[in-house]
XYZ file of C-alpha atoms in Angstrom:
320
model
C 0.000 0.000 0.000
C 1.218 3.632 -0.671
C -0.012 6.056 -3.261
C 2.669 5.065 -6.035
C 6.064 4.388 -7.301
C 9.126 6.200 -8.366
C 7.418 9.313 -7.822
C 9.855 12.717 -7.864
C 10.671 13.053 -4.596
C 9.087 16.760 -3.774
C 6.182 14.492 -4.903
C 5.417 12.359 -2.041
C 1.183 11.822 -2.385
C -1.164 13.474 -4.571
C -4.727 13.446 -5.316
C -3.774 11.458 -8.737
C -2.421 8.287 -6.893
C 0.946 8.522 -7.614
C 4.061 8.945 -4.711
C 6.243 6.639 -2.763
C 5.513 3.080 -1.780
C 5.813 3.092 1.956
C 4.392 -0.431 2.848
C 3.052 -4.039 1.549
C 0.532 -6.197 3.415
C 0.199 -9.778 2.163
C -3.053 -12.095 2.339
C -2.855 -13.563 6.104
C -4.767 -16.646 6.266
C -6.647 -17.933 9.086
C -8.044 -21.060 7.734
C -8.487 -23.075 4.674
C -11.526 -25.088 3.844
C -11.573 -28.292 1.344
C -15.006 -27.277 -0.373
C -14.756 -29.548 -3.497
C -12.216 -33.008 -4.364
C -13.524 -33.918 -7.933
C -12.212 -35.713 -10.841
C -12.227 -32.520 -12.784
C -11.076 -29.668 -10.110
C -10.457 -29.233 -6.538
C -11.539 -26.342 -5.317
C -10.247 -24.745 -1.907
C -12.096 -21.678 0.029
C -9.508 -19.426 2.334
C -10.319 -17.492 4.857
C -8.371 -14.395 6.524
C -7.342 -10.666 5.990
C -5.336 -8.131 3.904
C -4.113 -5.106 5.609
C -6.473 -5.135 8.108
C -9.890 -5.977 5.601
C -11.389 -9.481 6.164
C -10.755 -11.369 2.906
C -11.942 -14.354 1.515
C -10.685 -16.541 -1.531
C -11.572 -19.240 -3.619
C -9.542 -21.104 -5.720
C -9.982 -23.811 -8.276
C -7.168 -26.020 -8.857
C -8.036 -28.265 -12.610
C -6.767 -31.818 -12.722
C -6.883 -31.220 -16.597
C -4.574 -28.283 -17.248
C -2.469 -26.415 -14.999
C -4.532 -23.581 -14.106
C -5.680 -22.079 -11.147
C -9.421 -19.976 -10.912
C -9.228 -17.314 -8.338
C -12.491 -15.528 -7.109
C -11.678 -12.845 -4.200
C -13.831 -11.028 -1.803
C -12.726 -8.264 0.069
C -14.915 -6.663 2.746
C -12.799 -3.200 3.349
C -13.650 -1.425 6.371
C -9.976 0.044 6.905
C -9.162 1.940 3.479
C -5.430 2.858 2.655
C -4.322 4.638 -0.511
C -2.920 2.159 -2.696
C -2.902 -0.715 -4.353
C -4.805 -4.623 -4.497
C -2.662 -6.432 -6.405
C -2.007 -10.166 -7.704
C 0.990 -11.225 -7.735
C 2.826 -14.078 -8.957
C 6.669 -14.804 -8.322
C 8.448 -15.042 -11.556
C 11.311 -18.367 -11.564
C 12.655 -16.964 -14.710
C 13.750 -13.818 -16.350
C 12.124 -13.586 -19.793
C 9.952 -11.787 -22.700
C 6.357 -10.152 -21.603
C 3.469 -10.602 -24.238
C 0.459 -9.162 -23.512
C -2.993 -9.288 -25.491
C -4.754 -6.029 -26.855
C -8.086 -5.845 -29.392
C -7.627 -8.096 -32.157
C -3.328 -8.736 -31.382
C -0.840 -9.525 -28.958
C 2.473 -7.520 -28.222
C 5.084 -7.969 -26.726
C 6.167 -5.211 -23.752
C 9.864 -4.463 -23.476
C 10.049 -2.085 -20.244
C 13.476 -0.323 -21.376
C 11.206 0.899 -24.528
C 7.682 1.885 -22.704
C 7.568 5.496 -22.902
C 6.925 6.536 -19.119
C 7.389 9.711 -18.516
C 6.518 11.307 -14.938
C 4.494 14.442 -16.952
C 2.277 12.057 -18.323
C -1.004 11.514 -16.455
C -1.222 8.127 -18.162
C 2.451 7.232 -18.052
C 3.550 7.728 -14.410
C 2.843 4.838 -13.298
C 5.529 3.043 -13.593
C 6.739 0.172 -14.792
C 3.152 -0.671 -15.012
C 1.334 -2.057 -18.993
C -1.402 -2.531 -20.657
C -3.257 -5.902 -21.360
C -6.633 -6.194 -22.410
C -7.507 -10.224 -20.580
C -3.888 -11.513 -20.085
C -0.193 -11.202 -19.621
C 2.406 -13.436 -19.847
C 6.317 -13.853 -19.513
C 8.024 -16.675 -20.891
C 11.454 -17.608 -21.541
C 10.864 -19.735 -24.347
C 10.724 -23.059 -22.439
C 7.857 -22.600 -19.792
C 5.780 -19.089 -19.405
C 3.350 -17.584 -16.356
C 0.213 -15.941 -17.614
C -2.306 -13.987 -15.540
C -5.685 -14.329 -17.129
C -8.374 -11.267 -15.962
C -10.896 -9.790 -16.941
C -11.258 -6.710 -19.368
C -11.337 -3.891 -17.870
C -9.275 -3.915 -14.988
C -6.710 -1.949 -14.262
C -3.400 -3.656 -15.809
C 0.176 -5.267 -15.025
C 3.218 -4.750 -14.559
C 6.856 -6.344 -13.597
C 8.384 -5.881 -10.263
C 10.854 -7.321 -7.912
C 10.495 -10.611 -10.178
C 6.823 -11.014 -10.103
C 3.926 -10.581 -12.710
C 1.430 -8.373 -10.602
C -2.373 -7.309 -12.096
C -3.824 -3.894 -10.404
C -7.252 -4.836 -8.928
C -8.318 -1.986 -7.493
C -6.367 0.979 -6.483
C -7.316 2.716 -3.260
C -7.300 6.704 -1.525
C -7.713 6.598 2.037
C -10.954 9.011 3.215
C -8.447 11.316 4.567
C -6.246 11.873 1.423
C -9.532 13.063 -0.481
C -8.443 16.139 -2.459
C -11.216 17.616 -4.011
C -14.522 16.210 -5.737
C -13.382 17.381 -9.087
C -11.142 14.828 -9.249
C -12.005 12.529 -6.287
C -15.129 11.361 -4.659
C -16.342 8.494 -1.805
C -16.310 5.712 -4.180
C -12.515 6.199 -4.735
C -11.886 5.009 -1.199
C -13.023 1.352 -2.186
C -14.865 0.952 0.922
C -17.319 -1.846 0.937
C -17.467 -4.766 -0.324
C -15.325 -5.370 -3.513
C -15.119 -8.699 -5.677
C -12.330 -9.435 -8.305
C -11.749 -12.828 -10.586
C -8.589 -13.664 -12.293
C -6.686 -17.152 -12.844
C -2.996 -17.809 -13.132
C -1.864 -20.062 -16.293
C 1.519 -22.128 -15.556
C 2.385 -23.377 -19.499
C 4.879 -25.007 -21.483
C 6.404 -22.822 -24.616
C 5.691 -19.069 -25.115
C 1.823 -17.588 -25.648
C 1.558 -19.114 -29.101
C 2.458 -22.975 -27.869
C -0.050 -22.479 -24.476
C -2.282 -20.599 -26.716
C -3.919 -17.792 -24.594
C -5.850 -16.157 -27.165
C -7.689 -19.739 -26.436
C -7.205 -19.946 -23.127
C -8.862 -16.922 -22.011
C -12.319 -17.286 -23.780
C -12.658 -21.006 -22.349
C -11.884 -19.050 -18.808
C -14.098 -15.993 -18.951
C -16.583 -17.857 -21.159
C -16.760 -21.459 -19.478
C -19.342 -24.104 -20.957
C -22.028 -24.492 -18.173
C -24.745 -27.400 -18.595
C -28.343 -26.739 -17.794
C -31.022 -29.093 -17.569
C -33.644 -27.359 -20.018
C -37.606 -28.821 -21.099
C -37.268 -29.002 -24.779
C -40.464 -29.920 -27.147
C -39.615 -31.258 -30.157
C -42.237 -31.184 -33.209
C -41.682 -30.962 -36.782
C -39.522 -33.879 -38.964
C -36.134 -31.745 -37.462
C -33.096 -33.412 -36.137
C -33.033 -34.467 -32.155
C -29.716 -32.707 -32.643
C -27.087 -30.987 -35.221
C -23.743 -29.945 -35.151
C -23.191 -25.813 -34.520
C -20.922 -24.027 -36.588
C -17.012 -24.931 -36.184
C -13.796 -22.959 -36.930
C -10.619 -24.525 -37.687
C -7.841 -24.429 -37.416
C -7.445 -23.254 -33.589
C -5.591 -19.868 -34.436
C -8.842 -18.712 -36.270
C -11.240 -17.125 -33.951
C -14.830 -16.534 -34.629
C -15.989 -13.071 -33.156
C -19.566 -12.488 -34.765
C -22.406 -14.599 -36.598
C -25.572 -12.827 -36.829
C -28.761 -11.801 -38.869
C -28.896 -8.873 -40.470
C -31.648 -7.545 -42.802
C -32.105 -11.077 -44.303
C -28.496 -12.088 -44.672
C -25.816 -13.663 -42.064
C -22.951 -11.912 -41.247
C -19.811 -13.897 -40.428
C -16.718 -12.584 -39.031
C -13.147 -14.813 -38.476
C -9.823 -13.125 -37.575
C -6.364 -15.180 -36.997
C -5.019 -14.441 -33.842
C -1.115 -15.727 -33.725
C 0.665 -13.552 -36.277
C 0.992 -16.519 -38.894
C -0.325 -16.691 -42.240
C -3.259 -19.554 -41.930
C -5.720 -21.279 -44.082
C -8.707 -20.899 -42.147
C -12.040 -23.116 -42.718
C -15.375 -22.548 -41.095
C -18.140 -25.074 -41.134
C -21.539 -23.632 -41.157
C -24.598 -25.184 -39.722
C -26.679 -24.334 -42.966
C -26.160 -24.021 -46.892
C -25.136 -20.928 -48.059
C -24.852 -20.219 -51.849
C -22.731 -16.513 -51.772
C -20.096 -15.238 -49.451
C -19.120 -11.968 -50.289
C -16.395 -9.860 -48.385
C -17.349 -6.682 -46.946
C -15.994 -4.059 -44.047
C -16.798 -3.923 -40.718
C -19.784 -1.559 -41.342
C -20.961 -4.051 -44.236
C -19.705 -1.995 -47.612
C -18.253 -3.962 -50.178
C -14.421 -4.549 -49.767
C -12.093 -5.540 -52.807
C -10.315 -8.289 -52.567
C -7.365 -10.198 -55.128
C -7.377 -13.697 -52.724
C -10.980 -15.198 -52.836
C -13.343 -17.354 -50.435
C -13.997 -20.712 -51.267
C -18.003 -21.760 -50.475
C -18.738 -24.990 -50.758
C -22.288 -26.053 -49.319
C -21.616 -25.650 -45.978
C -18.188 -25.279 -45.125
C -16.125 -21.570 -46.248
C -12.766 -20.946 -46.526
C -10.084 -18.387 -46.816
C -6.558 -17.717 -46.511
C -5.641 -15.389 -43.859
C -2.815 -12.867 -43.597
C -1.356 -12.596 -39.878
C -3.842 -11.068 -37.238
C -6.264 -10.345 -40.105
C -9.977 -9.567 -39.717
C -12.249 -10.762 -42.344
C -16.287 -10.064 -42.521
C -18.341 -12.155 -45.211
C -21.897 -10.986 -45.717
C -23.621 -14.591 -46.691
C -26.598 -15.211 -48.715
């Protein structure tokens, strides 16, 4: 906890979060509780404090892949300005990759332009990553998987650490214009993240992947279905191959589907979707459905489509 890091030193708090570190309080637990021992996940519930704030986690250990679910509950009655952060201690030195709309980049600190005049660069060595970052050394990586929105990473001290909430303490209020109660995180606050351990880099544990299968997780529901008609009991969906291709919108629109693929590892790709009905047309368009010229062309073939994609490329097909 403190207001911020590497801060000038005539700069030692300000209303903007940003000063000297001059503490850290780890998770203190008080008890842990075996809630679940299945065949697919064991799942643990911990209960204790952070600085002072009773705190309560739940994790989810897989059996089938070597990730861990975390769900956290904070109940903050004694507000400090500074940070809630998860961190994870690093074995290795190696290269940060971190996922942004539609890419991934890598993040080389010595080249990040922070720069203590800039509002949005002071906070140093802190990144950007829209759902994950990750540091690998080519053999084995760490990846923190969260959820968009939050407030970022960073490298420190050897650890990979994601900003959860950042704090100012009811008495360092300065001002409504650029401060108000809710600042304080008082109350009750919830955060979920998980923390990938992989072989290879980002492209061999494939987080692009990885991510949607965490924020997005299949959940079964018993549902009353009537069936009437001569239609199948059941029928395949559609499917997108190869796993580099990711499907990000299939709709109706004025009488025609709209399809949109986009390749998300930097590698020129073949891509093949199957469709779960018969189109006879597939022509390319823009994101705001006007006709796009193309030289490479879609191959439509009852119903399964395919294209050759160009590294991180989006495609949209209007089909008919």
């Amino acid at each position: 906890f403190g207001p911020g890091e590497h801060a000038p030193p005539q700069e030692q708090w300000s209303h903007l979060h940003y000063g000297k570190v001059v503490g850290r309080s780890c998770y203190v637990g008080r008890r842990w509780i075996l809630a679940e021992d299945g065949p697919l996940a064991v799942r643990m519930t911990s209960l204790g404090e952070t600085a002072g704030n009773e705190t309560e986690w739940e994790l989810k250990f897989h059996r089938n892949r070597p990730r861990i679910d975390v769900r956290l509950r904070v109940y903050v009655t004694q507000a400090k300005s500074g940070y809630f952060l998860a961190s994870v201690k690093l074995p290795f030195k190696g290269a940060i990759h971190a996922d942004i709309p539609w890419g991934v980049e890598e993040r080389d600190m010595a080249k990040e332009p922070f720069d203590m005049t800039l509002l949005e660069r002071k906070d140093f060595p802190a990144f950007y990553g829209n759902s994950w970052a990750d540091v690998s050394d080519g053999k084995a990586g760490v990846a923190i998987l969260a959820e968009e929105g939050q407030q970022g990473f960073r490298i420190r001290d050897g650890r990979l650490e994601h900003f959860l909430l950042k704090t100012i303490a009811p008495e360092n209020l300065r001002g409504r214009r650029w401060s108000n109660q809710h600042r304080t995180g008082l109350g009750f606050q919830e955060f979920r993240f998980a923390i990938l351990l992989h072989p290879g880099d980002w492209r061999t544990a494939r987080l692009y992947r990885e991510v949607e299968e965490y924020r997005q997780p299949i959940a079964a529901r018993d549902v009353n279905v009537r069936l009437a008609g001569r239609g199948a009991d059941c029928a395949e969906g559609v499917a997108v191959s190869p796993e580099n291709v990711m499907l990000s919108g299939l709709y109706c629109e004025k009488g025609k589907t709209i399809l949109r693929i986009y390749e998300n590892e930097g590698r020129r790709t073949k891509a093949t979707v199957s469709l779960p009905f018969r189109a006879k047309k597939a022509k390319r368009t823009n994101m705001i459905g006007e006709d796009e010229k193309s030289s490479r062309k879609a191959s439509l073939r009852g119903g399964k489509l395919s294209v050759v994609l160009a590294p991180w490329e989006i495609v949209t097909f209007e089909l008919t």
